[in-house]
Coordinates of C-alpha atoms in Angstrom, one line a residue:
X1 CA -99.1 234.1 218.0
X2 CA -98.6 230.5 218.3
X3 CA -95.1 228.9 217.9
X4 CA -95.4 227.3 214.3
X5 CA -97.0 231.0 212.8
X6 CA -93.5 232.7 215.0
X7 CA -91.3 230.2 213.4
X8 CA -92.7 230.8 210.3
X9 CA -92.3 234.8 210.5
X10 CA -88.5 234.2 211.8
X11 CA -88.0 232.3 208.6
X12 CA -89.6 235.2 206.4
X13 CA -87.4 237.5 208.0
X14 CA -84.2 235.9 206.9
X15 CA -85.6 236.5 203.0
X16 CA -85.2 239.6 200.4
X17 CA -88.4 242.0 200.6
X18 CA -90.1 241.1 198.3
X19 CA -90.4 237.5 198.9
X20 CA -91.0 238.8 202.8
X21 CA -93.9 240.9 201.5
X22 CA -95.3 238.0 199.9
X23 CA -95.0 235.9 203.1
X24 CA -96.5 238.2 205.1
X25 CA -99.3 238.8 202.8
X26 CA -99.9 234.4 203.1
X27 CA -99.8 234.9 206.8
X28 CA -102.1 237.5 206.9
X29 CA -104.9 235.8 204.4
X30 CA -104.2 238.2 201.7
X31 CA -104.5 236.8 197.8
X32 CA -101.1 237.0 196.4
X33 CA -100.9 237.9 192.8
X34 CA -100.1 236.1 189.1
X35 CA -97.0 238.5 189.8
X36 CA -96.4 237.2 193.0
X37 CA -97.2 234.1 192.0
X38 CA -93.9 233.6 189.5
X39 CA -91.8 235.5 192.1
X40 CA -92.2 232.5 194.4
X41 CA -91.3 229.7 191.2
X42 CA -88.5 232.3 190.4
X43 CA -86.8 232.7 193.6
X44 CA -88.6 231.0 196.5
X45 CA -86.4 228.6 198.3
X46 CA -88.0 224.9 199.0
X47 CA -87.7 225.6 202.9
X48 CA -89.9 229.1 202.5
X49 CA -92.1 227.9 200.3
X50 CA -92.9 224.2 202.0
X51 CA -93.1 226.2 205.7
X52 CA -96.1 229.0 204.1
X53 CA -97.5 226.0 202.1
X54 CA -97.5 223.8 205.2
X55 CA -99.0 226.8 207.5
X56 CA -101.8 227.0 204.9
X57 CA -102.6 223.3 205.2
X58 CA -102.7 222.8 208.8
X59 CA -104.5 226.3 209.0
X60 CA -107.3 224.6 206.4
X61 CA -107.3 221.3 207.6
X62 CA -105.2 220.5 210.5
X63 CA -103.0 217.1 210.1
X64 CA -106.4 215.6 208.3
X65 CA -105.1 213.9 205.5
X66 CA -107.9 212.3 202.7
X67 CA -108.4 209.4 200.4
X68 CA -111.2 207.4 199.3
X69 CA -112.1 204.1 198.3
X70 CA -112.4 204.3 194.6
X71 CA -111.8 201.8 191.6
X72 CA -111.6 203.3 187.8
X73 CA -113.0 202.2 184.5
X74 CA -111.2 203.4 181.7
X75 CA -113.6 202.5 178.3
X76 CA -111.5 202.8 176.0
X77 CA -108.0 204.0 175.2
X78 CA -109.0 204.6 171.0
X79 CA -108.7 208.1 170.7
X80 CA -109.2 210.9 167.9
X81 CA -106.7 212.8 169.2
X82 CA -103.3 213.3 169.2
X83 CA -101.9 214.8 172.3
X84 CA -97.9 215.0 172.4
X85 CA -97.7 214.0 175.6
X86 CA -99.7 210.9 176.1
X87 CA -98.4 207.3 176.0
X88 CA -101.8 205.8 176.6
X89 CA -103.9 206.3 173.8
X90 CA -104.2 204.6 170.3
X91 CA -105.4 206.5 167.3
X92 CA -108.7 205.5 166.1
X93 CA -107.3 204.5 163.3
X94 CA -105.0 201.7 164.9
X95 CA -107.2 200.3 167.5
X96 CA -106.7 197.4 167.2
X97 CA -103.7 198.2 169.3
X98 CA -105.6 199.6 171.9
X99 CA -109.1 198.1 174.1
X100 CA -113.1 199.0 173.6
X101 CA -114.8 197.6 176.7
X102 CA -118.6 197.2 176.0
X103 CA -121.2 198.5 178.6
X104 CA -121.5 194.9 180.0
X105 CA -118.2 194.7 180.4
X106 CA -118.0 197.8 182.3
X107 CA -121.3 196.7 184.3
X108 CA -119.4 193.5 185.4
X109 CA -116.5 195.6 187.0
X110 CA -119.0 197.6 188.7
X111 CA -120.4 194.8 190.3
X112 CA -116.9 192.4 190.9
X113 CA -116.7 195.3 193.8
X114 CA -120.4 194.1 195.1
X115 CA -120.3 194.1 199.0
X116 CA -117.3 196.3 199.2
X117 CA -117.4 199.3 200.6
X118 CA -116.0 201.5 197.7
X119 CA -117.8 204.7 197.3
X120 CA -117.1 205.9 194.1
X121 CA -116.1 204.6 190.5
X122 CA -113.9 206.9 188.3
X123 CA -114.9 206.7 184.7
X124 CA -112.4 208.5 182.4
X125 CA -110.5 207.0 179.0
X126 CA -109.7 208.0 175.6
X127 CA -112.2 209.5 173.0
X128 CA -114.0 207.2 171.0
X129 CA -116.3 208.2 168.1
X130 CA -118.6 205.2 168.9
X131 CA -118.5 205.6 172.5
X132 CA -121.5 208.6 172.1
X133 CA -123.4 210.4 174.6
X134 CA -126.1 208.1 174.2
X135 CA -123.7 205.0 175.1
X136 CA -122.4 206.7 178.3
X137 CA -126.1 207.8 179.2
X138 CA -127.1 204.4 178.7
X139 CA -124.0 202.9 180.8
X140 CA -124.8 206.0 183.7
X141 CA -128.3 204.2 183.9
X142 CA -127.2 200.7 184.1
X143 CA -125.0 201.6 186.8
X144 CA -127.2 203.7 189.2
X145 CA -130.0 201.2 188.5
X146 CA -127.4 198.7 189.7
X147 CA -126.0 200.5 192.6
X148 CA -127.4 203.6 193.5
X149 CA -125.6 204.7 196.2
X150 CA -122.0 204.5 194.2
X151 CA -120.4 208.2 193.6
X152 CA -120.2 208.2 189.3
X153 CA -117.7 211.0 188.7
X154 CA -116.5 210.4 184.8
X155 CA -115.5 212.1 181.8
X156 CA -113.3 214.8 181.3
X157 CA -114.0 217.9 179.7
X158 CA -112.5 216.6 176.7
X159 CA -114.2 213.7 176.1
X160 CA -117.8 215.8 177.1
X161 CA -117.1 218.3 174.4
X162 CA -116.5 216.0 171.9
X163 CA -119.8 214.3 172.5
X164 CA -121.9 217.2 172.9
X165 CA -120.8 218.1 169.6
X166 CA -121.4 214.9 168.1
X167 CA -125.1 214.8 169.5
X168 CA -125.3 218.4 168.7
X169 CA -126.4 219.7 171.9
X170 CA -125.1 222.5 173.9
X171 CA -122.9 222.0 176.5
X172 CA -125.7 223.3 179.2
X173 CA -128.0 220.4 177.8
X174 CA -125.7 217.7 177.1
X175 CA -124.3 218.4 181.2
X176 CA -128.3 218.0 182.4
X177 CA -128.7 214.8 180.2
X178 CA -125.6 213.4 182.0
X179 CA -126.4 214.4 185.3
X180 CA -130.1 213.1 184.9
X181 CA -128.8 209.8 184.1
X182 CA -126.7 209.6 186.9
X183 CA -123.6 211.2 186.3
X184 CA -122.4 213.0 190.2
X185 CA -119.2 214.8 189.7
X186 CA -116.7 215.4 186.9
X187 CA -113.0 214.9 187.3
X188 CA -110.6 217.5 186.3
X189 CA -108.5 215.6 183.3
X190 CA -107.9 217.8 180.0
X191 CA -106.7 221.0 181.0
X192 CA -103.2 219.7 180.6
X193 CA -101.8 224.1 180.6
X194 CA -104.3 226.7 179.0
X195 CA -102.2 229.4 177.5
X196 CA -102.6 228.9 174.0
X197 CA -98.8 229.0 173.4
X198 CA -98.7 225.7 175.2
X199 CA -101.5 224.2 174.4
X200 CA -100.9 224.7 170.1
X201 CA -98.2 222.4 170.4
X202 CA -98.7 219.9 173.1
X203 CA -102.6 219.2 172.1
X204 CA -103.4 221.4 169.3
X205 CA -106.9 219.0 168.3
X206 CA -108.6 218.9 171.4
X207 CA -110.9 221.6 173.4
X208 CA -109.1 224.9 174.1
X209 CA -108.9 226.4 177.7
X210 CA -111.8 228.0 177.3
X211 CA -113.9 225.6 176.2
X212 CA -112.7 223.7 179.1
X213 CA -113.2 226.4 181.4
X214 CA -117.1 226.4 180.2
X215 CA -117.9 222.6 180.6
X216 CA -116.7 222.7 184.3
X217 CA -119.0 226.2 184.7
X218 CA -121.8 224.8 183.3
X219 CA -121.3 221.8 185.8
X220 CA -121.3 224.2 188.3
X221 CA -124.7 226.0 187.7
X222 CA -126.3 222.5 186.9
X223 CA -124.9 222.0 191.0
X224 CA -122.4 219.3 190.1
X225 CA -119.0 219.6 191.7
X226 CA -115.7 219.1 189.0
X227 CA -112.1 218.9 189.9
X228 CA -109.4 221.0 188.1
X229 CA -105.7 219.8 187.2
X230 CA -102.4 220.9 185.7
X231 CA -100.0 219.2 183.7
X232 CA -96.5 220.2 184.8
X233 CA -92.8 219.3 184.3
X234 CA -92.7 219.6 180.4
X235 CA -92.5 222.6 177.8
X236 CA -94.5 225.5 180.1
X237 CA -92.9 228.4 181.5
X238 CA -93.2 229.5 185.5
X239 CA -95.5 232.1 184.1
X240 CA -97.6 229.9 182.0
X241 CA -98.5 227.5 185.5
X242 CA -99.7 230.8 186.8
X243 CA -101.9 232.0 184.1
X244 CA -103.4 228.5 184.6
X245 CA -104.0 228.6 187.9
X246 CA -105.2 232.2 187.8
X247 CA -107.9 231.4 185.2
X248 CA -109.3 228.4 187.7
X249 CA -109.3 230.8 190.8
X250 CA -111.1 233.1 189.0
X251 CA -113.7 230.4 187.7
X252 CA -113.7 229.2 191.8
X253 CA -114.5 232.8 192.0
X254 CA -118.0 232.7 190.5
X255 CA -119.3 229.2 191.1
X256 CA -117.6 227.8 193.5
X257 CA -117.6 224.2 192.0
X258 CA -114.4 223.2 192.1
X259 CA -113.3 220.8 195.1
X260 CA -109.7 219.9 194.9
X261 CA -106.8 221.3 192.5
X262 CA -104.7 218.4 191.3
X263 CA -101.4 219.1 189.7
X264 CA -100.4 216.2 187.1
X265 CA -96.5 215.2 187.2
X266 CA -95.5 215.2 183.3
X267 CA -94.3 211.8 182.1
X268 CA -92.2 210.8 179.3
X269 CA -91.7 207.4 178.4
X270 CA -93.2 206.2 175.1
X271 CA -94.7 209.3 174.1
X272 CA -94.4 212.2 171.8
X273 CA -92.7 214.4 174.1
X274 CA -90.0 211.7 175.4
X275 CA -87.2 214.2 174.8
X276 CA -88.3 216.7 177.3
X277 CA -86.6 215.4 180.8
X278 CA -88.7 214.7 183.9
X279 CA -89.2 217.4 186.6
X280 CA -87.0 216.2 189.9
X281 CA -88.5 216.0 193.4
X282 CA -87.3 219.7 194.2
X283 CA -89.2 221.4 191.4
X284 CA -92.3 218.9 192.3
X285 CA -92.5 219.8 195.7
X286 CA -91.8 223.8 194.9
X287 CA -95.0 223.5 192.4
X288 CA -97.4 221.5 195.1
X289 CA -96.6 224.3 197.8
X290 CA -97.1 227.7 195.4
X291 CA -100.7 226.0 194.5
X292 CA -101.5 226.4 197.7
X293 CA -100.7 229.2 198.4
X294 CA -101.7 230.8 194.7
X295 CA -105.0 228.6 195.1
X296 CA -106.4 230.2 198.0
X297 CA -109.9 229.6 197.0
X298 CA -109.5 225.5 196.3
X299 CA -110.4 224.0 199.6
X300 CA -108.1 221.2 199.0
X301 CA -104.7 220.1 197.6
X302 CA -104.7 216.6 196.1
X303 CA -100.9 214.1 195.0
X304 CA -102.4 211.6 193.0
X305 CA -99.9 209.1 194.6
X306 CA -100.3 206.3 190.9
X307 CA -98.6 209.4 189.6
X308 CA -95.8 210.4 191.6
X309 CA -95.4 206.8 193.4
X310 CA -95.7 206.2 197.5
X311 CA -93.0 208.0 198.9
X312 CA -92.7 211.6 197.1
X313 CA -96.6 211.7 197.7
X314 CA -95.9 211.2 201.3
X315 CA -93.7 214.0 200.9
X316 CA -96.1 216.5 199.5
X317 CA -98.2 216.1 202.4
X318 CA -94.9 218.6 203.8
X319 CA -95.4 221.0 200.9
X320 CA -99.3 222.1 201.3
X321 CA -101.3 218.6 199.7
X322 CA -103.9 217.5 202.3
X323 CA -105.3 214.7 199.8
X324 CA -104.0 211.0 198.6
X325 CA -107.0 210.2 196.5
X326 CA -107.8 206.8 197.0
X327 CA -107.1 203.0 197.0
X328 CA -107.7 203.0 192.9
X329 CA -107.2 199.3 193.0
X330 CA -104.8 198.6 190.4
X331 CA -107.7 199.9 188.0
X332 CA -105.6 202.6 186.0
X333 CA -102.9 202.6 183.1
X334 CA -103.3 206.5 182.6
X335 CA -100.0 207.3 184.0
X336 CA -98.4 203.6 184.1
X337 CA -98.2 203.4 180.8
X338 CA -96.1 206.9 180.9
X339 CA -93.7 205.4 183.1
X340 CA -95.1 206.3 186.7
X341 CA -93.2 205.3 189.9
X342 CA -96.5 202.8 190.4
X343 CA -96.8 200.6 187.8
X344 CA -99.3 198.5 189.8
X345 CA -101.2 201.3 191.2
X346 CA -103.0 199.6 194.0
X347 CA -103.1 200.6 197.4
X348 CA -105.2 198.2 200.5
X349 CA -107.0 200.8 203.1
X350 CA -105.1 199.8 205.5
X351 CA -101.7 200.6 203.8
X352 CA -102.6 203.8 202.5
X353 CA -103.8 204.9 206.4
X354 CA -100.0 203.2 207.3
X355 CA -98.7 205.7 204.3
X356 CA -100.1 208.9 205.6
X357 CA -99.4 208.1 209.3
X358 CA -96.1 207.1 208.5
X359 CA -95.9 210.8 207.3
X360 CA -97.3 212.4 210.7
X361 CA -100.6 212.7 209.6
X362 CA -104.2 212.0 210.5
X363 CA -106.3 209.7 207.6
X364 CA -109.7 210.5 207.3
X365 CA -111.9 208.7 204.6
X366 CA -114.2 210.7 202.9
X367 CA -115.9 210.4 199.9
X368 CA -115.8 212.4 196.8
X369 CA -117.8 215.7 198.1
X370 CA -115.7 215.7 201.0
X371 CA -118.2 214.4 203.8
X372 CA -116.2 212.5 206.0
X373 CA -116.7 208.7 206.5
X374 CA -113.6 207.6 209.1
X375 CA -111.2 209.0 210.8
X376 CA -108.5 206.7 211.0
X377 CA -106.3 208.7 213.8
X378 CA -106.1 205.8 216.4
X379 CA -106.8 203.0 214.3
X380 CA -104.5 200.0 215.4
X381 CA -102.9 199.4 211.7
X382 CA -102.5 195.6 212.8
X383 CA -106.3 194.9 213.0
X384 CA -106.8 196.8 209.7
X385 CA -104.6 194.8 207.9
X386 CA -106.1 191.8 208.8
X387 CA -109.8 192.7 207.7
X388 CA -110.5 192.0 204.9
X389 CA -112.7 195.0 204.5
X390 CA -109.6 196.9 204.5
X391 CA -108.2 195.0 201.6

C-alpha cells in the first residue's frame, strides 16, 4: 500500500460507517450507488471527498492535466427558446438584439487562425429557424474543404434535434448527414438537469432528457465521440444531480461514447433565474469530486475554466478534474454574458501550462479524442512565452 492510498484509509477511518463503507468501496474500484451517491452531497466533508476524488484522478491519470488549443464560433445567439436560466440568447422574435453571422463570416474566423496550430474549432450558439441543417452541412463542407485537418466538434443536442425535425429526418440520419459532411465530435451542451421536475420549469420548450440521451447514442453507434454536462448551483436537489449523472453512466455503459463529463457552474446575472444565488467554492468543489467518484466510467473530468475563472479551476484540479479545456481565445460569450469570473475568456498556451503548473501539475496538450500532442512537464515557461506560437 503506498503512502497516499494509507493516508487516504487513515482519513476514512476518522468517518461514520456508512461514509467509511463508501470510501472503502472507491478504494477498492467498486461502483458506488445513486444512494451512495446523495450520502456523499449530504454528509461528505470537503476534506473526504477532495482526498477519494484526488486518489481517483492520479489513479486514472497521474498529475497529467489537459487542454487544447481551441477557438469557438458561436452562429447565432437568436433563439426559439426560452430557457430560464440563460442570459445569452435573444428570442427570435427580437433579434435584432442579438447577432446572425453568415457562413462566410464564419469561414473567415476559421481561417484568421491560418498557420496556427489550433486543432479544433467549437461550434455551438443559439437555435435559429434559418440556420437549417442544410446551412450547417453546407458550412461543415466549406470548412473541412478549407482545412481538413481541423477537429469540427459543434452543435448541441438541442440545436440537432431541432433541425432534424425541421428537415424531417430521423435523428440516426440527420447524425450520418452531419458526420459525412464533416462534423467529428459533439459537445455536451443542453442537458442542463434531466429529471423532469427540473427540467419543466428551467427549460420546459426544448428536448427532454431523453431525447437528449438518444442524439448523443445515436452519435455513438455512427462512431462519433460526444461530451456530457450538468448544469448545477440553481433550483436541483442533491438527488436530482445524481439521477443525472446515473442516466449518463448508464448511456457510458452501452456505447461507450462519451469522453469527458463537464459540470456547468449555474450563473445568474441578467437572466430569468437571477433570484436564485450562486453556488460558493465549497459546494463547487464538493460537486467536481462526487462526479468522479459517481462517474466511474467517464475517463475524464473537465472545469471549463471561462466558467468558473482561473483560480477556482486551478483548484478543482485538487477535487478529481484532470481537464482545463483549452486556450478558447476570447471566442465565447456563453457564460460571459451570465456573469462569469472571465469576462475576456482568453488564455495564451503558455499561460495556461503556467496555470496548471502553478497548481502541481503536469500539462499535456491533446486534442479533442484525447491523443496526446505535448507534454509540457519541463517546458521552461520563459521561452514559451516568448513564441509566439504559444500566443
Amino acid at each position: 500500500m503506498d503512502t497516499h492510498t494509507s493516508g487516504i484509509d487513515a482519513l476514512i477511518k476518522t468517518v461514520d460507517r456508512d461514509l467509511r463503507l463508501i470510501g472503502e468501496k472507491v478504494i477498492a474500484r467498486q461502483r458506488i450507488t445513486p444512494d451512495e451517491g446523495i450520502l456523499l452531497f449530504e454528509k461528505g466533508s470537503l476534506p473526504l471527498l477532495g482526498s477519494l476524488a484526488n486518489h481517483v484522478r492520479e489513479r486514472l491519470h497521474g498529475d497529467k492535466t489537459y487542454f487544447n488549443r481551441n477557438f469557438h464560433i458561436e452562429p447565432t445567439n437568436v433563439c426559439v427558446f426560452t430557457c430560464q436560466f440563460c442570459s445569452y440568447s435573444r428570442l427570435y422574435a427580437h433579434r435584432d438584439e442579438g447577432w446572425e453571422l453568415s457562413q462566410q463570416q464564419m469561414l473567415d474566423i476559421v481561417k484568421s487562425y491560418d498557420g496556427k496550430p489550433v486543432t479544433e474549432v467549437h461550434i455551438v450558439g443559439g437555435v435559429h429557424p434559418k440556420m437549417n441543417l442544410e446551412f450547417f452541412v453546407e458550412l461543415l463542407r466549406k470548412i473541412k474543404m478549407h482545412r481538413p485537418g481541423l477537429h469540427i466538434k459543434g452543435f448541441t443536442a438541442v440545436e440537432l434535434d431541432y433541425m432534424f425535425r425541421k428537415a424531417k429526418l430521423t435523428v440516426e440520419e440527420g447524425i450520418r448527414a452531419l458526420h459525412a459532411a464533416g462534423l467529428d465530435s459533439m459537445p455536451g451542451g443542453g442537458a442542463e438537469i434531466f429529471h423532469p421536475d427540473v427540467r419543466s420549469i428551467i427549460c420546459a420548450d426544448k428536448v427532454d432528457a431523453d431525447g437528449w440521451l438518444h442524439i448523443h447514442e445515436a452519435a455513438h453507434r455512427e462512431g462519433m465521440h460526444t461530451n456530457a454536462t450538468m448544469l448545477y448551483g440553481h433550483i436541483e436537489t442533491y438527488a436530482h444531480r445524481i439521477d443525472h449523472m446515473h442516466r449518463l453512466r448508464e448511456l457510458q455503459d452501452r456505447t461507450g461514447g462519451f469522453n469527458t463529463f463537464i459540470p456547468l457552474k449555474f450563473r445568474n446575472k441578467d437572466n430569468d433565474m437571477s433570484f436564485v444565488a450562486e453556488s460558493c467554492v465549497v459546494e463547487d468543489m464538493k460537486l467536481y469530486a462526487v462526479a468522479r467518484l459517481f462517474m466511474d466510467n467517464f475517463p475524464h473530468l473537465k472545469a471549463y475554466w471561462p466558467m468558473l475563472g482561473r483560480q477556482n479551476a486551478q483548484l478543482t484540479l485538487s477535487f478529481g478534474v484532470n481537464d482545463l479545456d483549452g486556450t478558447i481565445d476570447d471566442t465565447t460569450k456563453i457564460y460571459s454574458m451570465a456573469g462569469s469570473e472571465e469576462q475576456t475568456p482568453s488564455l495564451s498556451t503558455a499561460q495556461l501550462v503556467a496555470l496548471i503548473r502553478q497548481a502541481g501539475r503536469e500539462p499535456v496538450e491533446r486534442d479533442t479524442l484525447y491523443h496526446e500532442i505535448h507534454n509540457y512537464k519541463d517546458a521552461d515557461l520563459e521561452t514559451l512565452a516568448r513564441d509566439p506560437q504559444m500566443n
